[in-house]
Short mmCIF file of C-alpha atoms in Angstrom, two decimals:
data_model
loop_
_atom_site.label_atom_id
_atom_site.label_comp_id
_atom_site.label_asym_id
_atom_site.label_seq_id
_atom_site.Cartn_x
_atom_site.Cartn_y
_atom_site.Cartn_z
CA UNK K 1 -16.30 28.09 -11.33
CA UNK K 2 -15.21 26.65 -8.01
CA UNK K 3 -12.81 28.95 -6.19
CA UNK K 4 -9.34 27.75 -5.26
CA UNK K 5 -10.09 28.50 -1.62
CA UNK K 6 -13.10 26.18 -1.68
CA UNK K 7 -11.02 23.49 -3.40
CA UNK K 8 -8.26 23.62 -0.80
CA UNK K 9 -10.85 23.61 1.99
CA UNK K 10 -12.21 20.24 1.10
CA UNK K 11 -9.30 18.28 -0.37
CA UNK K 12 -8.71 16.39 2.86
CA UNK K 13 -12.41 16.11 3.73
CA UNK K 14 -13.13 14.43 0.37
CA UNK K 15 -10.91 11.51 1.27
CA UNK K 16 -12.69 11.22 4.63
CA UNK K 17 -16.00 10.94 2.78
CA UNK K 18 -14.65 8.22 0.55
CA UNK K 19 -13.54 6.25 3.61
CA UNK K 20 -17.12 5.69 4.87
CA UNK K 21 -17.81 2.87 2.47
CA UNK K 22 -14.16 1.81 2.25
CA UNK K 23 -14.03 0.97 5.94
CA UNK K 24 -16.94 -1.44 5.53
CA UNK K 25 -15.57 -3.29 2.52
CA UNK K 26 -14.11 -6.21 4.50
CA UNK K 27 -15.07 -9.85 4.35
CA UNK K 28 -17.20 -11.79 6.78
CA UNK K 29 -15.33 -14.15 9.10
CA UNK K 30 -15.33 -17.79 8.11
CA UNK K 31 -13.32 -20.84 9.18
CA UNK K 32 -10.93 -22.18 6.53
CA UNK K 33 -8.96 -25.33 6.14
CA UNK K 34 -5.18 -25.49 6.50
CA UNK K 35 -4.26 -25.51 2.83
CA UNK K 36 -0.83 -24.20 1.83
CA UNK K 37 -0.58 -22.03 -1.33
CA UNK K 38 2.09 -20.34 -3.40
CA UNK K 39 0.56 -17.01 -2.39
CA UNK K 40 2.54 -16.74 0.83
CA UNK K 41 0.15 -18.56 3.16
CA UNK K 42 1.99 -20.26 5.99
CA UNK K 43 2.52 -23.96 5.38
CA UNK K 44 3.85 -24.56 8.91
CA UNK K 45 1.57 -26.79 11.02
CA UNK K 46 -0.24 -25.11 13.88
CA UNK K 47 1.90 -26.89 16.45
CA UNK K 48 5.16 -25.32 15.18
CA UNK K 49 3.70 -21.78 15.37
CA UNK K 50 2.78 -21.85 19.01
CA UNK K 51 0.84 -18.80 20.14
CA UNK K 52 -0.47 -17.84 16.70
CA UNK K 53 -4.00 -19.04 15.88
CA UNK K 54 -5.06 -19.95 12.37
CA UNK K 55 -7.29 -17.29 10.78
CA UNK K 56 -8.69 -17.63 7.25
CA UNK K 57 -6.15 -20.37 6.59
CA UNK K 58 -3.20 -18.20 7.69
CA UNK K 59 -1.01 -18.86 10.69
CA UNK K 60 1.58 -16.17 11.45
CA UNK K 61 5.13 -17.35 10.81
CA UNK K 62 7.80 -14.83 11.92
CA UNK K 63 10.42 -16.58 9.77
CA UNK K 64 8.55 -15.72 6.55
CA UNK K 65 8.25 -12.48 4.63
CA UNK K 66 5.43 -10.35 6.05
CA UNK K 67 4.80 -13.16 8.57
CA UNK K 68 3.44 -15.33 5.75
CA UNK K 69 0.60 -12.99 4.73
CA UNK K 70 -0.38 -13.07 1.02
CA UNK K 71 0.40 -10.18 -1.33
CA UNK K 72 3.84 -10.97 -2.79
CA UNK K 73 3.65 -11.51 -6.55
CA UNK K 74 5.96 -11.39 -9.55
CA UNK K 75 7.82 -9.47 -10.81
CA UNK K 76 8.58 -7.63 -7.54
CA UNK K 77 8.08 -10.61 -5.25
CA UNK K 78 9.09 -9.89 -1.65
CA UNK K 79 9.59 -6.18 -2.25
CA UNK K 80 10.53 -4.40 0.96
CA UNK K 81 13.76 -2.40 0.44
CA UNK K 82 13.38 -0.53 3.75
CA UNK K 83 12.62 -3.63 5.80
CA UNK K 84 9.29 -2.25 7.00
CA UNK K 85 7.65 -5.66 7.36
CA UNK K 86 10.61 -7.80 8.27
CA UNK K 87 10.91 -9.56 11.61
CA UNK K 88 14.67 -9.58 10.98
CA UNK K 89 14.69 -5.92 12.01
CA UNK K 90 12.84 -6.55 15.25
CA UNK K 91 9.34 -5.94 13.90
CA UNK K 92 6.75 -8.02 15.75
CA UNK K 93 3.94 -9.99 14.14
CA UNK K 94 1.51 -7.58 15.84
CA UNK K 95 3.08 -4.63 14.02
CA UNK K 96 3.10 -6.48 10.70
CA UNK K 97 -0.61 -7.16 11.10
CA UNK K 98 -1.22 -3.50 11.90
CA UNK K 99 0.68 -2.41 8.79
CA UNK K 100 -1.36 -4.80 6.65
CA UNK K 101 -4.60 -3.51 8.22
CA UNK K 102 -3.57 0.00 7.19
CA UNK K 103 -2.61 -1.07 3.67
CA UNK K 104 -5.86 -2.93 3.05
CA UNK K 105 -8.01 -0.11 4.44
CA UNK K 106 -6.23 2.63 2.52
CA UNK K 107 -6.39 0.53 -0.64
CA UNK K 108 -10.17 0.12 -0.31
CA UNK K 109 -10.65 3.84 0.26
CA UNK K 110 -8.43 4.64 -2.72
CA UNK K 111 -10.36 2.29 -5.03
CA UNK K 112 -13.62 4.02 -4.11
CA UNK K 113 -12.00 7.44 -4.38
CA UNK K 114 -10.66 6.71 -7.87
CA UNK K 115 -14.09 5.60 -8.99
CA UNK K 116 -15.64 8.65 -7.31
CA UNK K 117 -13.41 11.09 -9.15
CA UNK K 118 -14.27 9.67 -12.56
CA UNK K 119 -17.97 8.94 -12.02
CA UNK K 120 -18.91 11.67 -9.53
CA UNK K 121 -17.58 14.45 -11.72
CA UNK K 122 -19.47 13.20 -14.78
CA UNK K 123 -22.71 12.09 -13.13
CA UNK K 124 -24.07 14.12 -10.21
CA UNK K 125 -27.91 14.05 -10.02
CA UNK K 126 -28.09 14.41 -6.23
CA UNK K 127 -28.87 17.63 -4.35
CA UNK K 128 -30.62 19.10 -7.36
CA UNK K 129 -27.55 18.77 -9.55
CA UNK K 130 -25.91 21.82 -7.97
CA UNK K 131 -22.87 19.87 -6.79
CA UNK K 132 -20.45 19.94 -9.72
CA UNK K 133 -16.90 20.75 -10.75
CA UNK K 134 -13.72 19.10 -9.41
CA UNK K 135 -14.39 16.28 -6.94
CA UNK K 136 -12.03 17.88 -4.41
CA UNK K 137 -14.71 20.50 -3.78
CA UNK K 138 -17.83 18.31 -3.76
CA UNK K 139 -18.11 17.74 -0.03
CA UNK K 140 -17.73 21.45 0.72
CA UNK K 141 -20.60 22.12 -1.67
CA UNK K 142 -22.70 19.44 0.04
CA UNK K 143 -21.97 21.08 3.38
CA UNK K 144 -23.41 24.33 2.03
CA UNK K 145 -26.55 22.92 0.38
CA UNK K 146 -27.40 19.98 2.67
CA UNK K 147 -26.05 20.49 6.18
CA UNK K 148 -28.24 17.72 7.60
CA UNK K 149 -26.70 15.18 5.26
CA UNK K 150 -23.22 16.43 6.17
CA UNK K 151 -23.91 15.91 9.90
CA UNK K 152 -25.36 12.44 9.26
CA UNK K 153 -22.26 11.58 7.25
CA UNK K 154 -20.02 12.62 10.14
CA UNK K 155 -21.96 10.39 12.52
CA UNK K 156 -21.77 7.48 10.05
CA UNK K 157 -18.00 7.86 9.78
CA UNK K 158 -17.66 7.79 13.57
CA UNK K 159 -19.89 4.72 13.86
CA UNK K 160 -17.94 2.88 11.17
CA UNK K 161 -14.61 3.61 12.85
CA UNK K 162 -15.96 2.52 16.23
CA UNK K 163 -17.22 -0.76 14.77
CA UNK K 164 -13.87 -1.43 13.11
CA UNK K 165 -12.01 -0.66 16.33
CA UNK K 166 -14.23 -2.94 18.43
CA UNK K 167 -13.94 -5.74 15.86
CA UNK K 168 -10.20 -5.77 15.29
CA UNK K 169 -8.41 -4.14 18.19
CA UNK K 170 -7.68 -5.02 21.79
CA UNK K 171 -9.83 -3.07 24.22
CA UNK K 172 -7.82 -0.19 25.83
CA UNK K 173 -7.78 -1.73 29.35
CA UNK K 174 -6.46 -5.02 27.95
CA UNK K 175 -3.84 -3.23 25.87
CA UNK K 176 -2.66 -1.02 28.72
CA UNK K 177 -1.97 -4.07 30.86
CA UNK K 178 0.46 -5.42 28.22
CA UNK K 179 2.63 -2.35 27.74
CA UNK K 180 5.10 -3.16 30.52
CA UNK K 181 5.34 -6.87 29.77
CA UNK K 182 5.46 -6.58 25.98
CA UNK K 183 7.70 -3.78 24.64
CA UNK K 184 6.76 -4.67 21.06
CA UNK K 185 3.09 -4.01 21.72
CA UNK K 186 1.94 -0.84 19.93
CA UNK K 187 0.19 1.39 22.45
CA UNK K 188 -3.54 1.45 21.75
CA UNK K 189 -3.14 -0.21 18.37
CA UNK K 190 -2.71 -3.94 18.89
CA UNK K 191 -4.95 -6.15 16.80
CA UNK K 192 -6.69 -9.15 18.34
CA UNK K 193 -4.84 -12.42 17.89
CA UNK K 194 -7.81 -14.03 16.11
CA UNK K 195 -8.41 -11.05 13.80
CA UNK K 196 -7.28 -11.17 10.17
CA UNK K 197 -6.24 -7.70 8.92
CA UNK K 198 -9.14 -6.17 7.01
CA UNK K 199 -11.70 -8.89 7.78
CA UNK K 200 -14.31 -6.92 9.71
CA UNK K 201 -17.13 -9.33 8.94
CA UNK K 202 -18.89 -7.47 6.10
CA UNK K 203 -19.73 -9.74 3.16
CA UNK K 204 -23.38 -9.16 2.11
CA UNK K 205 -22.94 -10.93 -1.24
CA UNK K 206 -21.08 -13.96 0.10
CA UNK K 207 -18.00 -13.36 -2.04
CA UNK K 208 -15.47 -14.53 0.51
CA UNK K 209 -13.80 -17.78 -0.65
CA UNK K 210 -14.30 -20.86 1.49
CA UNK K 211 -10.78 -22.23 1.11
CA UNK K 212 -7.43 -20.91 2.29
CA UNK K 213 -5.97 -20.84 -1.23
CA UNK K 214 -9.02 -19.02 -2.59
CA UNK K 215 -8.90 -16.45 0.19
CA UNK K 216 -5.16 -15.85 -0.35
CA UNK K 217 -5.72 -15.34 -4.06
CA UNK K 218 -8.58 -12.86 -3.54
CA UNK K 219 -6.60 -11.01 -0.88
CA UNK K 220 -3.63 -10.67 -3.24
CA UNK K 221 -5.85 -9.32 -6.02
CA UNK K 222 -7.42 -6.81 -3.64
CA UNK K 223 -4.02 -5.66 -2.42
CA UNK K 224 -2.68 -5.20 -5.95
CA UNK K 225 -5.72 -3.20 -7.05
CA UNK K 226 -5.61 -1.15 -3.86
CA UNK K 227 -1.92 -0.34 -4.30
CA UNK K 228 -2.55 0.88 -7.85
CA UNK K 229 -5.58 2.86 -6.72
CA UNK K 230 -3.63 4.64 -3.97
CA UNK K 231 -1.18 5.92 -6.58
CA UNK K 232 -4.02 6.88 -8.93
CA UNK K 233 -6.11 8.66 -6.29
CA UNK K 234 -3.28 10.82 -4.99
CA UNK K 235 -2.39 11.69 -8.58
CA UNK K 236 -5.94 12.88 -9.34
CA UNK K 237 -6.19 14.79 -6.06
CA UNK K 238 -2.96 16.70 -6.72
CA UNK K 239 -3.85 17.31 -10.38
CA UNK K 240 -7.12 19.00 -9.41
CA UNK K 241 -5.38 21.11 -6.78
CA UNK K 242 -2.95 22.31 -9.44
CA UNK K 243 -5.27 23.21 -12.33
CA UNK K 244 -8.72 23.30 -10.63
CA UNK K 245 -10.27 21.26 -13.45
CA UNK K 246 -12.07 17.93 -13.44
CA UNK K 247 -10.07 14.86 -14.42
CA UNK K 248 -12.04 14.43 -17.64
CA UNK K 249 -11.47 18.07 -18.62
CA UNK K 250 -7.75 17.62 -17.98
CA UNK K 251 -7.69 14.51 -20.17
CA UNK K 252 -9.48 16.36 -22.97
CA UNK K 253 -6.85 19.11 -22.99
CA UNK K 254 -4.16 16.45 -23.39
CA UNK K 255 -5.75 14.93 -26.48
#
């Protein structure tokens, strides 16, 4: 039986582990045609959106919800009761892009985490099969039985984050020079103008659509699945902290 102390020790670290692959789940960059879609892609010509380049068929439009990024679908539509992604409340396009980057990344991590909870707790042949029990405690067990792997994992996480930062964000010297001139610029967290949130260039299977409408549709599907997964993952994490049982064991007691 895994002790409660061990479970609490690794609850946060488990999510960090899940983020290794999640951070590399983006799409490879590819030029797209200017094709307007019902999925919130901007249909304003490039000339009327001066200063905003076209990326993956999307050109930022401050007059549109979420600057014209895809992700708004029925029945909720343009759901933003707190005005977190509205330029009407003074939010810049740069900040909207940063929010979307966070949403996409957290959604990818959550999808992997949800799968990890269900599969990892039922099938665990690695490390001699000694890693078992609630998924919240798995990484702490790995740290005890395979320290070398744990160190390598830490290095991999750092490398992945560095690659993502160099791909999507302004370099610190460039960002520092804009702070005085641009009060809406988020210190140390401004995405490059030609970077599409979440598109870090990783697409080994060539799944990224070639058209603007196709990309918008895939992005919307990914966002919807990621949003559901974030709710599911936090639910499973809290459930295991409460009763210290695997998700499948908890489901069996409910039947």
